[in-house]
Amino acid sequence: MDIIEEITLLKHERNAIILAHNYQSPIIQDVADYRGDSLELAKLATKTDAEYIVFCGVDFMAESAKILNPTKTVILPDKTAQCPMAAMVEPTMLQLLKEKHPHAPVVCYINTTAEIKALSDICCTSANGVNVVKQQKEDTIIFIPDQNLGHYIQRFVPDKKMVLWPGYCATHHNITVDHIKELKRQHPQAEVLVHPECRPEVIDIADYAYSTNGMLHYVKKSSNTEFIIGTEKEHCYRLKKDNPTKLFYPVQSAICKNMKKITAEKLLKSLKTLEPQIQLSETIMHKARKPLERMMQIGRGD
Ligand code: 13P
Ligand code: SF4
């Protein structure tokens, strides 16, 4: 029996569901029950009857699944698969910022720790960030932690003052205008799709900025057949799988090492041992649930 067959068999025996983010390695995407972006996976996690949710992604995604389903066991096959951007906000500094802007709601990107969500008013993902900010009645918004996503959202809400946290995702921040221009030189017919976590100047030269699922939706309906993809390069595997006749050109250096910590071997081990499990205090989960649930009421914008 090969490793895929072993995972599939054990998954059924355990009554477990495997969720995989679009940046996961091909073998993980193939063995997963569902693939998706942060928003879709968070929603799927609330709909499953499975006893165990095995989350192939990074810590904040698995934590969000646990917060939204406190009675379920949520497993992250490698505990060290952490999003470095989520670690860029520190509670004491956030408290100080809140004191400086006492009437400003804190809109918190889902790429944050549970502790930071617990201090926030509403969460968002890259798929619904514009809608979430538009729906805040206040003129000033504290937006954490991704300054690039914040700058992107600001384009759609010019009348609001967005106080941005200086965080960023290195995988996206390191995608440069030169990377995109060089790919465009090689593939002049291709449309350029980038993630809103990219720098503003990269978004400026792209045709569109979308969440990973937003890119999937766009590519499916587009009559174009070639696309330059400015996000984690593995997303091209998912795009190609769904659109086998179309061509995708990734930025080769755009790799999220933390996403790649989830391997088939670790996934199999997790199904055998039912470890490592996401453990969060009841108090933190209670406080962090509200901003996540508020976000769930707001539709995608992409
Ligand atoms: P998506 O929600 O667009 O999948 O993005 C998640 C993420 O971590 C991007 O780096
Ligand atoms: Fe975090 Fe960036 Fe990796 Fe997404 S790609 S999980 S934002 S480090």
Short mmCIF file of C-alpha atoms and ligand atoms in Angstrom, two decimals:
data_model
loop_
_atom_site.label_atom_id
_atom_site.label_comp_id
_atom_site.label_asym_id
_atom_site.label_seq_id
_atom_site.Cartn_x
_atom_site.Cartn_y
_atom_site.Cartn_z
CA MET A 1 0.00 0.00 0.00
CA ASP A 2 1.47 3.44 -0.89
CA ILE A 3 1.33 6.46 1.41
CA ILE A 4 -1.68 7.99 -0.35
CA GLU A 5 -3.67 4.77 0.06
CA GLU A 6 -2.65 4.57 3.72
CA ILE A 7 -3.75 8.18 4.35
CA THR A 8 -7.07 7.62 2.56
CA LEU A 9 -7.81 4.42 4.49
CA LEU A 10 -6.92 5.89 7.87
CA LYS A 11 -8.85 9.09 7.16
CA HIS A 12 -12.03 7.03 6.71
CA GLU A 13 -11.34 4.84 9.76
CA ARG A 14 -10.83 7.94 11.92
CA ASN A 15 -13.82 9.86 10.52
CA ALA A 16 -11.41 12.67 9.70
CA ILE A 17 -11.59 15.37 7.05
CA ILE A 18 -8.44 16.76 5.40
CA LEU A 19 -8.50 20.45 4.45
CA ALA A 20 -5.61 21.83 2.38
CA HIS A 21 -4.71 25.42 1.55
CA ASN A 22 -4.02 26.24 -2.11
CA TYR A 23 -0.29 26.64 -1.31
CA GLN A 24 0.14 23.04 -0.15
CA SER A 25 2.39 20.61 -2.04
CA PRO A 26 0.72 18.69 -4.89
CA ILE A 27 0.63 15.39 -2.96
CA ILE A 28 -1.22 17.07 -0.06
CA GLN A 29 -3.65 18.86 -2.39
CA ASP A 30 -4.35 15.54 -4.12
CA VAL A 31 -5.08 13.58 -0.95
CA ALA A 32 -7.16 16.34 0.68
CA ASP A 33 -10.97 16.25 0.80
CA TYR A 34 -11.14 19.98 0.10
CA ARG A 35 -8.72 22.64 -1.10
CA GLY A 36 -9.29 26.37 -0.78
CA ASP A 37 -8.30 29.82 0.41
CA SER A 38 -8.41 30.95 4.04
CA LEU A 39 -12.05 32.01 3.85
CA GLU A 40 -13.37 28.91 2.10
CA LEU A 41 -11.47 26.57 4.44
CA ALA A 42 -12.74 28.42 7.52
CA LYS A 43 -16.30 28.06 6.18
CA LEU A 44 -15.82 24.38 5.30
CA ALA A 45 -14.56 23.73 8.81
CA THR A 46 -17.91 24.90 10.21
CA LYS A 47 -19.90 22.58 7.97
CA THR A 48 -18.23 19.22 8.50
CA ASP A 49 -19.67 16.28 10.47
CA ALA A 50 -16.23 14.69 10.74
CA GLU A 51 -14.84 14.16 14.23
CA TYR A 52 -11.32 15.26 13.33
CA ILE A 53 -10.26 18.17 11.12
CA VAL A 54 -6.73 17.68 9.84
CA PHE A 55 -5.60 21.10 8.64
CA CYS A 56 -2.86 21.17 6.02
CA GLY A 57 -1.90 24.81 6.14
CA VAL A 58 -0.39 27.10 8.77
CA ASP A 59 -1.22 27.69 12.44
CA PHE A 60 -3.68 30.58 12.17
CA MET A 61 -5.85 28.59 9.75
CA ALA A 62 -6.02 25.56 12.05
CA GLU A 63 -6.64 27.83 15.05
CA SER A 64 -9.52 29.55 13.26
CA ALA A 65 -11.04 26.12 12.50
CA LYS A 66 -10.77 25.21 16.20
CA ILE A 67 -12.23 28.52 17.40
CA LEU A 68 -15.21 28.08 15.07
CA ASN A 69 -15.64 24.41 16.06
CA PRO A 70 -14.58 24.14 19.70
CA THR A 71 -16.02 20.62 20.11
CA LYS A 72 -13.94 19.19 17.24
CA THR A 73 -10.38 17.99 17.41
CA VAL A 74 -8.28 20.06 15.01
CA ILE A 75 -4.88 18.70 14.03
CA LEU A 76 -2.02 20.62 12.38
CA PRO A 77 0.44 17.94 11.17
CA ASP A 78 3.47 20.13 11.96
CA LYS A 79 3.16 22.46 14.93
CA THR A 80 5.99 24.63 13.61
CA ALA A 81 4.08 25.46 10.40
CA GLN A 82 3.50 29.05 11.49
CA CYS A 83 2.78 32.17 9.47
CA PRO A 84 5.59 34.63 10.29
CA MET A 85 3.31 37.59 9.55
CA ALA A 86 0.89 36.42 12.28
CA ALA A 87 3.75 36.78 14.77
CA MET A 88 4.35 40.43 13.76
CA VAL A 89 1.59 41.83 15.99
CA GLU A 90 2.22 41.98 19.68
CA PRO A 91 -0.72 42.42 22.15
CA THR A 92 0.82 45.23 24.25
CA MET A 93 1.63 47.33 21.19
CA LEU A 94 -1.86 46.71 19.80
CA GLN A 95 -3.39 47.86 23.11
CA LEU A 96 -1.35 51.08 22.86
CA LEU A 97 -2.56 51.68 19.31
CA LYS A 98 -6.16 51.08 20.41
CA GLU A 99 -5.71 53.66 23.20
CA LYS A 100 -4.40 56.15 20.65
CA HIS A 101 -7.47 55.61 18.41
CA PRO A 102 -10.21 54.76 20.94
CA HIS A 103 -13.08 54.99 18.42
CA ALA A 104 -11.41 53.03 15.63
CA PRO A 105 -12.48 49.39 15.17
CA VAL A 106 -9.65 46.89 14.81
CA VAL A 107 -9.96 44.96 11.56
CA CYS A 108 -7.71 41.99 11.84
CA TYR A 109 -6.49 39.90 8.91
CA ILE A 110 -7.17 36.24 9.61
CA ASN A 111 -3.36 35.76 9.46
CA THR A 112 -3.04 36.56 13.19
CA THR A 113 -2.79 34.60 16.43
CA ALA A 114 -5.93 33.76 18.44
CA GLU A 115 -4.72 36.16 21.16
CA ILE A 116 -4.70 39.05 18.66
CA LYS A 117 -8.10 38.08 17.24
CA ALA A 118 -9.40 38.22 20.81
CA LEU A 119 -8.38 41.90 20.93
CA SER A 120 -9.98 42.73 17.56
CA ASP A 121 -13.46 43.74 16.43
CA ILE A 122 -13.75 41.87 13.16
CA CYS A 123 -11.56 39.59 11.05
CA CYS A 124 -11.13 39.59 7.31
CA THR A 125 -9.33 37.60 4.63
CA SER A 126 -7.93 38.85 1.34
CA ALA A 127 -11.24 37.76 -0.26
CA ASN A 128 -13.53 39.97 1.83
CA GLY A 129 -11.23 42.65 3.30
CA VAL A 130 -12.64 45.44 1.12
CA ASN A 131 -16.23 44.56 2.07
CA VAL A 132 -15.37 44.24 5.76
CA VAL A 133 -13.74 47.69 5.89
CA LYS A 134 -16.53 49.27 3.78
CA GLN A 135 -19.09 48.04 6.31
CA GLN A 136 -17.41 49.74 9.28
CA LYS A 137 -19.33 52.93 10.04
CA GLU A 138 -16.32 54.64 11.68
CA ASP A 139 -14.03 56.87 9.59
CA THR A 140 -10.81 55.60 11.14
CA ILE A 141 -9.90 51.90 11.03
CA ILE A 142 -6.97 50.13 12.67
CA PHE A 143 -5.87 47.45 10.21
CA ILE A 144 -3.50 44.68 11.31
CA PRO A 145 -1.01 43.21 10.48
CA ASP A 146 -0.46 43.30 6.70
CA GLN A 147 0.41 46.80 5.48
CA ASN A 148 0.25 45.68 1.84
CA LEU A 149 -3.29 44.31 2.16
CA GLY A 150 -4.15 47.50 4.07
CA HIS A 151 -2.81 49.69 1.23
CA TYR A 152 -4.79 47.59 -1.25
CA ILE A 153 -8.05 47.97 0.70
CA GLN A 154 -7.43 51.71 1.11
CA ARG A 155 -7.77 52.09 -2.70
CA PHE A 156 -11.46 51.14 -2.36
CA VAL A 157 -12.23 53.26 0.71
CA PRO A 158 -10.52 56.62 -0.04
CA ASP A 159 -12.65 58.44 2.52
CA LYS A 160 -11.52 56.29 5.44
CA LYS A 161 -8.31 56.77 7.37
CA MET A 162 -6.64 53.39 7.69
CA VAL A 163 -4.05 53.12 10.44
CA LEU A 164 -1.78 50.36 9.17
CA TRP A 165 0.39 47.99 11.18
CA PRO A 166 3.84 47.64 9.57
CA GLY A 167 3.60 43.85 9.04
CA TYR A 168 4.10 41.99 5.79
CA CYS A 169 4.41 38.51 4.32
CA ALA A 170 7.99 38.03 3.10
CA THR A 171 6.86 35.54 0.43
CA HIS A 172 4.72 38.23 -1.22
CA HIS A 173 6.73 41.32 -0.20
CA ASN A 174 9.75 39.86 -2.04
CA ILE A 175 7.86 39.67 -5.33
CA THR A 176 9.20 42.70 -7.22
CA VAL A 177 8.18 44.80 -10.20
CA ASP A 178 11.24 43.36 -11.99
CA HIS A 179 10.01 39.77 -11.44
CA ILE A 180 6.67 40.64 -13.03
CA LYS A 181 8.23 42.69 -15.87
CA GLU A 182 10.61 39.85 -16.74
CA LEU A 183 7.75 37.31 -16.85
CA LYS A 184 5.72 39.75 -18.94
CA ARG A 185 8.68 40.09 -21.35
CA GLN A 186 8.78 36.29 -21.71
CA HIS A 187 4.98 35.92 -21.98
CA PRO A 188 3.58 39.16 -23.42
CA GLN A 189 0.10 37.68 -23.95
CA ALA A 190 -0.31 36.63 -20.33
CA GLU A 191 -2.57 38.45 -17.90
CA VAL A 192 -0.99 39.35 -14.56
CA LEU A 193 -2.82 38.23 -11.40
CA VAL A 194 -1.25 39.02 -8.03
CA HIS A 195 -2.24 38.55 -4.40
CA PRO A 196 -3.20 41.67 -2.36
CA GLU A 197 -0.32 40.83 0.01
CA CYS A 198 2.04 42.07 -2.73
CA ARG A 199 3.63 45.53 -2.60
CA PRO A 200 1.50 48.43 -3.95
CA GLU A 201 3.86 48.97 -6.91
CA VAL A 202 3.44 45.30 -7.92
CA ILE A 203 -0.34 45.60 -7.66
CA ASP A 204 -0.11 48.77 -9.80
CA ILE A 205 1.38 46.88 -12.76
CA ALA A 206 -0.87 43.80 -12.38
CA ASP A 207 -4.14 43.37 -14.26
CA TYR A 208 -5.93 42.18 -11.10
CA ALA A 209 -5.30 41.48 -7.42
CA TYR A 210 -7.21 38.52 -5.98
CA SER A 211 -7.21 36.07 -3.08
CA THR A 212 -6.13 32.58 -4.13
CA ASN A 213 -9.74 31.48 -4.68
CA GLY A 214 -10.45 34.80 -6.40
CA MET A 215 -7.72 33.90 -8.92
CA LEU A 216 -9.36 30.49 -9.45
CA HIS A 217 -12.73 32.11 -10.16
CA TYR A 218 -11.22 34.68 -12.51
CA VAL A 219 -9.11 32.20 -14.51
CA LYS A 220 -12.10 29.89 -14.98
CA LYS A 221 -14.26 32.60 -16.55
CA SER A 222 -11.49 34.41 -18.48
CA SER A 223 -11.15 33.85 -22.23
CA ASN A 224 -7.40 34.37 -21.82
CA THR A 225 -5.22 31.25 -21.78
CA GLU A 226 -2.00 32.49 -20.17
CA PHE A 227 -1.48 33.97 -16.72
CA ILE A 228 1.46 35.32 -14.71
CA ILE A 229 0.78 34.45 -11.08
CA GLY A 230 2.12 36.70 -8.32
CA THR A 231 1.60 34.58 -5.24
CA GLU A 232 3.08 31.45 -3.64
CA LYS A 233 4.18 29.40 -6.63
CA GLU A 234 2.34 26.18 -5.65
CA HIS A 235 -0.93 27.92 -6.35
CA CYS A 236 -0.13 27.28 -10.02
CA TYR A 237 -0.59 23.55 -9.34
CA ARG A 238 -4.16 24.18 -8.18
CA LEU A 239 -4.83 26.60 -11.06
CA LYS A 240 -3.51 24.08 -13.61
CA LYS A 241 -5.47 21.21 -12.08
CA ASP A 242 -8.72 23.16 -12.43
CA ASN A 243 -7.78 24.62 -15.85
CA PRO A 244 -5.66 21.99 -17.65
CA THR A 245 -5.68 23.75 -21.03
CA LYS A 246 -4.41 27.08 -19.66
CA LEU A 247 -0.82 28.12 -18.93
CA PHE A 248 0.50 29.58 -15.67
CA TYR A 249 3.82 31.31 -15.04
CA PRO A 250 4.80 31.60 -11.36
CA VAL A 251 7.40 33.81 -9.70
CA GLN A 252 9.85 30.98 -9.00
CA SER A 253 11.21 32.46 -5.77
CA ALA A 254 7.77 32.90 -4.16
CA ILE A 255 7.76 29.98 -1.75
CA CYS A 256 6.20 29.83 1.73
CA LYS A 257 8.52 27.49 3.66
CA ASN A 258 5.99 27.13 6.46
CA MET A 259 3.26 25.85 4.16
CA LYS A 260 5.74 23.29 2.84
CA LYS A 261 6.40 21.89 6.31
CA ILE A 262 3.28 19.74 5.92
CA THR A 263 4.41 16.55 4.21
CA ALA A 264 2.54 13.33 3.38
CA GLU A 265 4.63 11.51 6.01
CA LYS A 266 3.62 14.01 8.73
CA LEU A 267 0.00 13.86 7.60
CA LEU A 268 0.02 10.05 7.89
CA LYS A 269 1.65 10.22 11.32
CA SER A 270 -0.99 12.72 12.48
CA LEU A 271 -3.78 10.40 11.39
CA LYS A 272 -2.13 7.56 13.34
CA THR A 273 -1.40 9.52 16.54
CA LEU A 274 -4.16 12.19 16.31
CA GLU A 275 -1.46 14.72 17.20
CA PRO A 276 -0.43 17.56 17.28
CA GLN A 277 -3.78 19.03 18.28
CA ILE A 278 -4.63 22.74 18.43
CA GLN A 279 -5.00 23.67 22.10
CA LEU A 280 -6.33 27.11 23.02
CA SER A 281 -7.74 28.44 26.27
CA GLU A 282 -11.54 28.67 26.52
CA THR A 283 -11.27 32.39 27.32
CA ILE A 284 -9.20 33.19 24.25
CA MET A 285 -11.45 31.06 22.02
CA HIS A 286 -14.56 32.77 23.36
CA LYS A 287 -13.13 36.23 22.68
CA ALA A 288 -11.64 35.34 19.29
CA ARG A 289 -14.87 33.70 18.03
CA LYS A 290 -16.81 36.95 17.82
CA PRO A 291 -14.56 38.71 15.23
CA LEU A 292 -14.42 35.52 13.16
CA GLU A 293 -18.19 35.04 13.26
CA ARG A 294 -18.77 38.70 12.38
CA MET A 295 -16.57 38.21 9.32
CA MET A 296 -18.59 35.15 8.28
CA GLN A 297 -21.68 37.36 7.89
CA ILE A 298 -19.95 39.42 5.17
CA GLY A 299 -19.74 38.23 1.58
CA ARG A 300 -16.67 37.72 -0.59
CA GLY A 301 -15.66 40.70 -2.67
CA ASP A 302 -13.65 38.86 -5.31
P1 13P B 1 -5.72 33.36 0.69
O1 13P B 1 -6.76 33.57 1.73
O2 13P B 1 -5.85 34.24 -0.50
O3 13P B 1 -5.65 31.92 0.30
O4 13P B 1 -4.30 33.76 1.31
C1 13P B 1 -3.81 33.18 2.47
C2 13P B 1 -2.40 33.51 2.66
O5 13P B 1 -1.79 33.12 3.61
C3 13P B 1 -1.76 34.30 1.65
O6 13P B 1 -0.43 34.34 1.88
FE1 SF4 B 2 1.90 33.62 5.97
FE2 SF4 B 2 2.89 34.56 3.70
FE3 SF4 B 2 2.98 31.96 4.16
FE4 SF4 B 2 0.66 33.19 3.63
S1 SF4 B 2 2.40 32.93 2.25
S2 SF4 B 2 1.04 31.69 5.23
S3 SF4 B 2 0.98 35.14 4.65
S4 SF4 B 2 4.04 33.56 5.31
#
